[in-house]
């Protein structure tokens, strides 16, 4: 069975800004809502595609240094982020290394956790927007 | 056309020109310290609007 193991090199970019070295997890849920299209006479449940309902969750180290996490996201809260891209490795985009792009995902909050004796982190969630994979 | 230079490795090689794509938010990139306006100087052969020793007073 072929599996993909990502040890260090997935790429996560906010627009043109590569935030990969602050990111420890990217959890993408590509979802298209299921709308029931059952009618009288149906003998089984049936659905048709509705609106996209995508979610991208990024876990990041919280750094307030120049050009780091804080500088990247501070002005994006409450906005739709034009483009967030995610890719398994830094290699060229291909059918086996597809580039996912979330367009106009909404950033509702920027929650930061400061804890004694730990690296500070924040988890951001981008809701909505349209998502597509690119293979070339 | 505005020109920008990269100031953070998150965007590319520092000091090189930043080529914006249509989806790039230039104001956000500048505010975050990722790029900055490229310094522009008139070329050596550029004509000045008035001579360097010209005075504004009309005598």
PDB file of C-alpha atoms in Angstrom:
ATOM      1  CA  UNK A   1       0.000   0.000   0.000  1.00  0.00           C
ATOM      2  CA  UNK A   2       1.416   3.338  -1.029  1.00  0.00           C
ATOM      3  CA  UNK A   3       1.413   5.964   1.701  1.00  0.00           C
ATOM      4  CA  UNK A   4       2.704   9.512   1.885  1.00  0.00           C
ATOM      5  CA  UNK A   5       4.739  10.472   4.922  1.00  0.00           C
ATOM      6  CA  UNK A   6       5.450  14.147   5.456  1.00  0.00           C
ATOM      7  CA  UNK A   7       8.384  14.703   7.742  1.00  0.00           C
ATOM      8  CA  UNK A   8       9.379  18.273   7.145  1.00  0.00           C
ATOM      9  CA  UNK A   9       8.612  19.678   3.773  1.00  0.00           C
ATOM     10  CA  UNK A  10       4.964  20.511   3.179  1.00  0.00           C
ATOM     11  CA  UNK A  11       4.512  24.055   1.906  1.00  0.00           C
ATOM     12  CA  UNK A  12       1.869  26.419   3.250  1.00  0.00           C
ATOM     13  CA  UNK A  13       1.650  29.912   1.804  1.00  0.00           C
ATOM     14  CA  UNK A  14      -0.594  32.848   2.550  1.00  0.00           C
ATOM     15  CA  UNK A  15      -0.653  34.590  -0.776  1.00  0.00           C
ATOM     16  CA  UNK A  16       2.997  35.096  -1.676  1.00  0.00           C
ATOM     17  CA  UNK A  17       4.159  34.559   1.920  1.00  0.00           C
ATOM     18  CA  UNK A  18       5.600  31.135   2.726  1.00  0.00           C
ATOM     19  CA  UNK A  19       4.677  30.426   6.354  1.00  0.00           C
ATOM     20  CA  UNK A  20       5.765  26.775   6.291  1.00  0.00           C
ATOM     21  CA  UNK A  21       8.519  27.089   8.889  1.00  0.00           C
ATOM     22  CA  UNK A  22       6.022  28.296  11.493  1.00  0.00           C
ATOM     23  CA  UNK A  23       3.369  25.750  10.632  1.00  0.00           C
ATOM     24  CA  UNK A  24       3.132  22.396  12.389  1.00  0.00           C
ATOM     25  CA  UNK A  25      -0.162  21.157  11.032  1.00  0.00           C
ATOM     26  CA  UNK A  26      -2.509  21.884   8.172  1.00  0.00           C
ATOM     27  CA  UNK A  27      -5.897  20.236   8.307  1.00  0.00           C
ATOM     28  CA  UNK A  28      -7.939  20.665   5.180  1.00  0.00           C
ATOM     29  CA  UNK A  29     -11.552  19.660   4.819  1.00  0.00           C
ATOM     30  CA  UNK A  30     -12.744  19.957   1.247  1.00  0.00           C
ATOM     31  CA  UNK A  31     -16.479  19.689   1.522  1.00  0.00           C
ATOM     32  CA  UNK A  32     -19.430  20.144  -0.752  1.00  0.00           C
ATOM     33  CA  UNK A  33     -22.716  20.142   1.056  1.00  0.00           C
ATOM     34  CA  UNK A  34     -25.092  17.303   0.340  1.00  0.00           C
ATOM     35  CA  UNK A  35     -28.589  18.386  -0.610  1.00  0.00           C
ATOM     36  CA  UNK A  36     -31.304  15.808  -0.504  1.00  0.00           C
ATOM     37  CA  UNK A  37     -33.004  15.401  -3.840  1.00  0.00           C
ATOM     38  CA  UNK A  38     -35.357  12.676  -2.799  1.00  0.00           C
ATOM     39  CA  UNK A  39     -38.861  12.838  -4.152  1.00  0.00           C
ATOM     40  CA  UNK A  40     -41.978  10.729  -3.981  1.00  0.00           C
ATOM     41  CA  UNK A  41     -41.122   7.427  -5.467  1.00  0.00           C
ATOM     42  CA  UNK A  42     -37.560   7.361  -4.152  1.00  0.00           C
ATOM     43  CA  UNK A  43     -36.566   4.073  -2.634  1.00  0.00           C
ATOM     44  CA  UNK A  44     -33.248   5.210  -1.170  1.00  0.00           C
ATOM     45  CA  UNK A  45     -31.762   8.434   0.082  1.00  0.00           C
ATOM     46  CA  UNK A  46     -30.196  10.490  -2.677  1.00  0.00           C
ATOM     47  CA  UNK A  47     -28.170  13.657  -2.664  1.00  0.00           C
ATOM     48  CA  UNK A  48     -26.898  16.272  -5.036  1.00  0.00           C
ATOM     49  CA  UNK A  49     -24.015  18.680  -4.620  1.00  0.00           C
ATOM     50  CA  UNK A  50     -24.700  21.964  -2.875  1.00  0.00           C
ATOM     51  CA  UNK A  51     -22.371  24.780  -1.898  1.00  0.00           C
ATOM     52  CA  UNK A  52     -18.745  24.273  -1.046  1.00  0.00           C
ATOM     53  CA  UNK A  53     -18.208  24.380   2.722  1.00  0.00           C
ATOM     54  CA  UNK A  54     -14.431  24.199   3.066  1.00  0.00           C
ATOM     55  CA  UNK A  55     -12.353  24.550   6.199  1.00  0.00           C
ATOM     56  CA  UNK A  56      -8.599  24.887   6.552  1.00  0.00           C
ATOM     57  CA  UNK A  57      -7.085  24.745  10.022  1.00  0.00           C
ATOM     58  CA  UNK A  58      -3.447  25.761  10.495  1.00  0.00           C
ATOM     59  CA  UNK A  59      -1.482  25.246  13.683  1.00  0.00           C
ATOM     60  CA  UNK A  60       1.335  27.740  13.912  1.00  0.00           C
ATOM     61  CA  UNK A  61       4.046  28.758  16.289  1.00  0.00           C
ATOM     62  CA  UNK A  62       3.296  32.218  17.572  1.00  0.00           C
ATOM     63  CA  UNK A  63       6.119  34.576  16.788  1.00  0.00           C
ATOM     64  CA  UNK A  64       5.900  38.332  16.978  1.00  0.00           C
ATOM     65  CA  UNK A  65       9.278  38.816  15.317  1.00  0.00           C
ATOM     66  CA  UNK A  66       9.516  40.713  12.057  1.00  0.00           C
ATOM     67  CA  UNK A  67       7.772  39.020   9.125  1.00  0.00           C
ATOM     68  CA  UNK A  68       6.642  36.078  11.254  1.00  0.00           C
ATOM     69  CA  UNK A  69       3.237  34.813  12.375  1.00  0.00           C
ATOM     70  CA  UNK A  70       1.956  37.993  13.994  1.00  0.00           C
ATOM     71  CA  UNK A  71       3.061  40.196  11.132  1.00  0.00           C
ATOM     72  CA  UNK A  72       1.442  37.835   8.675  1.00  0.00           C
ATOM     73  CA  UNK A  73      -1.977  37.512  10.265  1.00  0.00           C
ATOM     74  CA  UNK A  74      -2.544  40.622  12.379  1.00  0.00           C
ATOM     75  CA  UNK A  75      -4.342  42.533   9.658  1.00  0.00           C
ATOM     76  CA  UNK A  76      -6.164  39.563   8.159  1.00  0.00           C
ATOM     77  CA  UNK A  77      -8.588  38.873  11.016  1.00  0.00           C
ATOM     78  CA  UNK A  78     -12.110  39.536   9.856  1.00  0.00           C
ATOM     79  CA  UNK A  79     -11.174  39.384   6.211  1.00  0.00           C
ATOM     80  CA  UNK A  80     -11.312  36.937   3.357  1.00  0.00           C
ATOM     81  CA  UNK A  81      -7.790  35.838   2.529  1.00  0.00           C
ATOM     82  CA  UNK A  82      -7.380  36.004  -1.213  1.00  0.00           C
ATOM     83  CA  UNK A  83      -5.300  32.864  -1.553  1.00  0.00           C
ATOM     84  CA  UNK A  84      -3.908  30.151   0.719  1.00  0.00           C
ATOM     85  CA  UNK A  85      -1.986  27.344  -0.899  1.00  0.00           C
ATOM     86  CA  UNK A  86      -0.892  24.016   0.484  1.00  0.00           C
ATOM     87  CA  UNK A  87       1.295  21.355  -1.062  1.00  0.00           C
ATOM     88  CA  UNK A  88       2.803  18.108   0.204  1.00  0.00           C
ATOM     89  CA  UNK A  89       6.369  18.882  -0.796  1.00  0.00           C
ATOM     90  CA  UNK A  90       8.346  21.713  -2.321  1.00  0.00           C
ATOM     91  CA  UNK A  91       8.759  19.745  -5.530  1.00  0.00           C
ATOM     92  CA  UNK A  92       7.040  20.870  -8.688  1.00  0.00           C
ATOM     93  CA  UNK A  93       3.281  20.663  -8.731  1.00  0.00           C
ATOM     94  CA  UNK A  94       2.148  17.433 -10.336  1.00  0.00           C
ATOM     95  CA  UNK A  95      -0.483  14.747 -10.143  1.00  0.00           C
ATOM     96  CA  UNK A  96       1.446  13.169  -7.256  1.00  0.00           C
ATOM     97  CA  UNK A  97       2.228  16.503  -5.583  1.00  0.00           C
ATOM     98  CA  UNK A  98      -0.943  18.508  -6.087  1.00  0.00           C
ATOM     99  CA  UNK A  99      -1.287  22.139  -5.064  1.00  0.00           C
ATOM    100  CA  UNK A 100      -4.421  22.970  -3.120  1.00  0.00           C
ATOM    101  CA  UNK A 101      -5.685  26.542  -3.213  1.00  0.00           C
ATOM    102  CA  UNK A 102      -8.307  27.971  -0.901  1.00  0.00           C
ATOM    103  CA  UNK A 103      -9.608  31.234  -2.315  1.00  0.00           C
ATOM    104  CA  UNK A 104     -11.365  33.794  -0.108  1.00  0.00           C
ATOM    105  CA  UNK A 105     -11.368  31.737   3.079  1.00  0.00           C
ATOM    106  CA  UNK A 106     -12.627  33.842   5.994  1.00  0.00           C
ATOM    107  CA  UNK A 107     -10.374  34.297   9.038  1.00  0.00           C
ATOM    108  CA  UNK A 108     -12.664  34.849  11.998  1.00  0.00           C
ATOM    109  CA  UNK A 109     -10.188  34.958  14.860  1.00  0.00           C
ATOM    110  CA  UNK A 110      -6.532  34.857  15.797  1.00  0.00           C
ATOM    111  CA  UNK A 111      -6.405  32.983  19.091  1.00  0.00           C
ATOM    112  CA  UNK A 112      -3.049  32.940  20.817  1.00  0.00           C
ATOM    113  CA  UNK A 113      -2.010  30.771  23.729  1.00  0.00           C
ATOM    114  CA  UNK A 114       0.858  31.823  25.977  1.00  0.00           C
ATOM    115  CA  UNK A 115       1.984  29.039  28.274  1.00  0.00           C
ATOM    116  CA  UNK A 116       4.849  28.814  30.705  1.00  0.00           C
ATOM    117  CA  UNK A 117       7.647  26.603  29.512  1.00  0.00           C
ATOM    118  CA  UNK A 118       6.204  25.998  26.074  1.00  0.00           C
ATOM    119  CA  UNK A 119       6.507  27.487  22.626  1.00  0.00           C
ATOM    120  CA  UNK A 120       3.527  29.738  22.112  1.00  0.00           C
ATOM    121  CA  UNK A 121       1.119  28.633  19.445  1.00  0.00           C
ATOM    122  CA  UNK A 122      -1.961  29.779  17.647  1.00  0.00           C
ATOM    123  CA  UNK A 123      -4.489  27.867  15.631  1.00  0.00           C
ATOM    124  CA  UNK A 124      -6.251  29.658  12.847  1.00  0.00           C
ATOM    125  CA  UNK A 125      -9.298  28.424  11.009  1.00  0.00           C
ATOM    126  CA  UNK A 126     -10.237  29.593   7.549  1.00  0.00           C
ATOM    127  CA  UNK A 127     -13.886  29.018   6.788  1.00  0.00           C
ATOM    128  CA  UNK A 128     -15.669  29.023   3.497  1.00  0.00           C
ATOM    129  CA  UNK A 129     -14.198  30.101   0.239  1.00  0.00           C
ATOM    130  CA  UNK A 130     -13.669  27.952  -2.771  1.00  0.00           C
ATOM    131  CA  UNK A 131     -11.095  25.195  -2.954  1.00  0.00           C
ATOM    132  CA  UNK A 132      -9.451  23.525  -5.893  1.00  0.00           C
ATOM    133  CA  UNK A 133      -6.566  21.181  -6.538  1.00  0.00           C
ATOM    134  CA  UNK A 134      -4.057  21.895  -9.275  1.00  0.00           C
ATOM    135  CA  UNK A 135      -1.888  19.177 -10.780  1.00  0.00           C
ATOM    136  CA  UNK A 136       0.142  21.174 -13.289  1.00  0.00           C
TER     137      UNK A 136
ATOM    138  CA  UNK B   1       4.275  51.086 -12.629  1.00  0.00           C
ATOM    139  CA  UNK B   2       5.254  50.580  -9.011  1.00  0.00           C
ATOM    140  CA  UNK B   3       8.243  48.380  -8.329  1.00  0.00           C
ATOM    141  CA  UNK B   4       8.864  46.422  -5.175  1.00  0.00           C
ATOM    142  CA  UNK B   5      11.821  44.650  -3.672  1.00  0.00           C
ATOM    143  CA  UNK B   6      11.656  41.563  -1.460  1.00  0.00           C
ATOM    144  CA  UNK B   7      12.652  42.124   2.157  1.00  0.00           C
ATOM    145  CA  UNK B   8      11.747  38.757   3.656  1.00  0.00           C
ATOM    146  CA  UNK B   9      12.789  35.242   2.731  1.00  0.00           C
ATOM    147  CA  UNK B  10       9.158  34.226   3.143  1.00  0.00           C
ATOM    148  CA  UNK B  11       8.448  35.840  -0.187  1.00  0.00           C
ATOM    149  CA  UNK B  12      11.669  35.070  -2.035  1.00  0.00           C
ATOM    150  CA  UNK B  13      15.285  36.097  -2.267  1.00  0.00           C
ATOM    151  CA  UNK B  14      15.897  39.282  -0.315  1.00  0.00           C
ATOM    152  CA  UNK B  15      16.873  42.180  -2.514  1.00  0.00           C
ATOM    153  CA  UNK B  16      15.368  40.835  -5.674  1.00  0.00           C
ATOM    154  CA  UNK B  17      12.392  42.344  -7.426  1.00  0.00           C
ATOM    155  CA  UNK B  18       8.962  41.213  -6.329  1.00  0.00           C
ATOM    156  CA  UNK B  19       6.721  40.335  -9.217  1.00  0.00           C
ATOM    157  CA  UNK B  20       3.156  40.669  -8.004  1.00  0.00           C
ATOM    158  CA  UNK B  21       0.382  38.426  -9.179  1.00  0.00           C
ATOM    159  CA  UNK B  22      -3.164  39.748  -9.485  1.00  0.00           C
ATOM    160  CA  UNK B  23      -4.195  38.149  -6.183  1.00  0.00           C
ATOM    161  CA  UNK B  24      -1.359  39.708  -4.170  1.00  0.00           C
ATOM    162  CA  UNK B  25      -2.344  42.291  -1.573  1.00  0.00           C
ATOM    163  CA  UNK B  26       0.506  44.764  -1.912  1.00  0.00           C
ATOM    164  CA  UNK B  27      -0.498  46.900   1.093  1.00  0.00           C
ATOM    165  CA  UNK B  28      -0.576  43.809   3.310  1.00  0.00           C
ATOM    166  CA  UNK B  29       2.819  42.634   2.050  1.00  0.00           C
ATOM    167  CA  UNK B  30       4.348  46.036   2.751  1.00  0.00           C
ATOM    168  CA  UNK B  31       2.715  46.334   6.186  1.00  0.00           C
ATOM    169  CA  UNK B  32       3.993  42.880   7.137  1.00  0.00           C
ATOM    170  CA  UNK B  33       7.527  43.771   6.153  1.00  0.00           C
ATOM    171  CA  UNK B  34       7.695  41.267   3.322  1.00  0.00           C
ATOM    172  CA  UNK B  35       8.333  43.742   0.523  1.00  0.00           C
ATOM    173  CA  UNK B  36       8.995  47.434   0.186  1.00  0.00           C
ATOM    174  CA  UNK B  37       8.911  50.019  -2.507  1.00  0.00           C
ATOM    175  CA  UNK B  38      11.966  49.933  -4.677  1.00  0.00           C
ATOM    176  CA  UNK B  39      14.080  53.052  -4.446  1.00  0.00           C
ATOM    177  CA  UNK B  40      13.908  54.869  -7.709  1.00  0.00           C
ATOM    178  CA  UNK B  41      16.506  57.327  -8.816  1.00  0.00           C
ATOM    179  CA  UNK B  42      16.576  59.311 -12.007  1.00  0.00           C
ATOM    180  CA  UNK B  43      19.013  57.854 -14.461  1.00  0.00           C
ATOM    181  CA  UNK B  44      22.184  59.729 -15.267  1.00  0.00           C
ATOM    182  CA  UNK B  45      20.793  61.019 -18.484  1.00  0.00           C
ATOM    183  CA  UNK B  46      17.478  62.141 -17.056  1.00  0.00           C
ATOM    184  CA  UNK B  47      16.619  65.729 -17.702  1.00  0.00           C
ATOM    185  CA  UNK B  48      15.917  67.851 -14.661  1.00  0.00           C
ATOM    186  CA  UNK B  49      12.851  70.036 -14.550  1.00  0.00           C
ATOM    187  CA  UNK B  50      15.062  73.033 -13.939  1.00  0.00           C
ATOM    188  CA  UNK B  51      18.750  73.672 -13.690  1.00  0.00           C
ATOM    189  CA  UNK B  52      20.375  72.790 -10.362  1.00  0.00           C
ATOM    190  CA  UNK B  53      21.495  76.409  -9.825  1.00  0.00           C
ATOM    191  CA  UNK B  54      18.184  77.940 -10.812  1.00  0.00           C
ATOM    192  CA  UNK B  55      16.455  80.090  -8.228  1.00  0.00           C
ATOM    193  CA  UNK B  56      12.753  80.375  -7.659  1.00  0.00           C
ATOM    194  CA  UNK B  57      12.833  84.163  -7.371  1.00  0.00           C
ATOM    195  CA  UNK B  58      11.842  86.182 -10.412  1.00  0.00           C
ATOM    196  CA  UNK B  59      14.195  89.138 -10.760  1.00  0.00           C
TER     197      UNK B  59
END
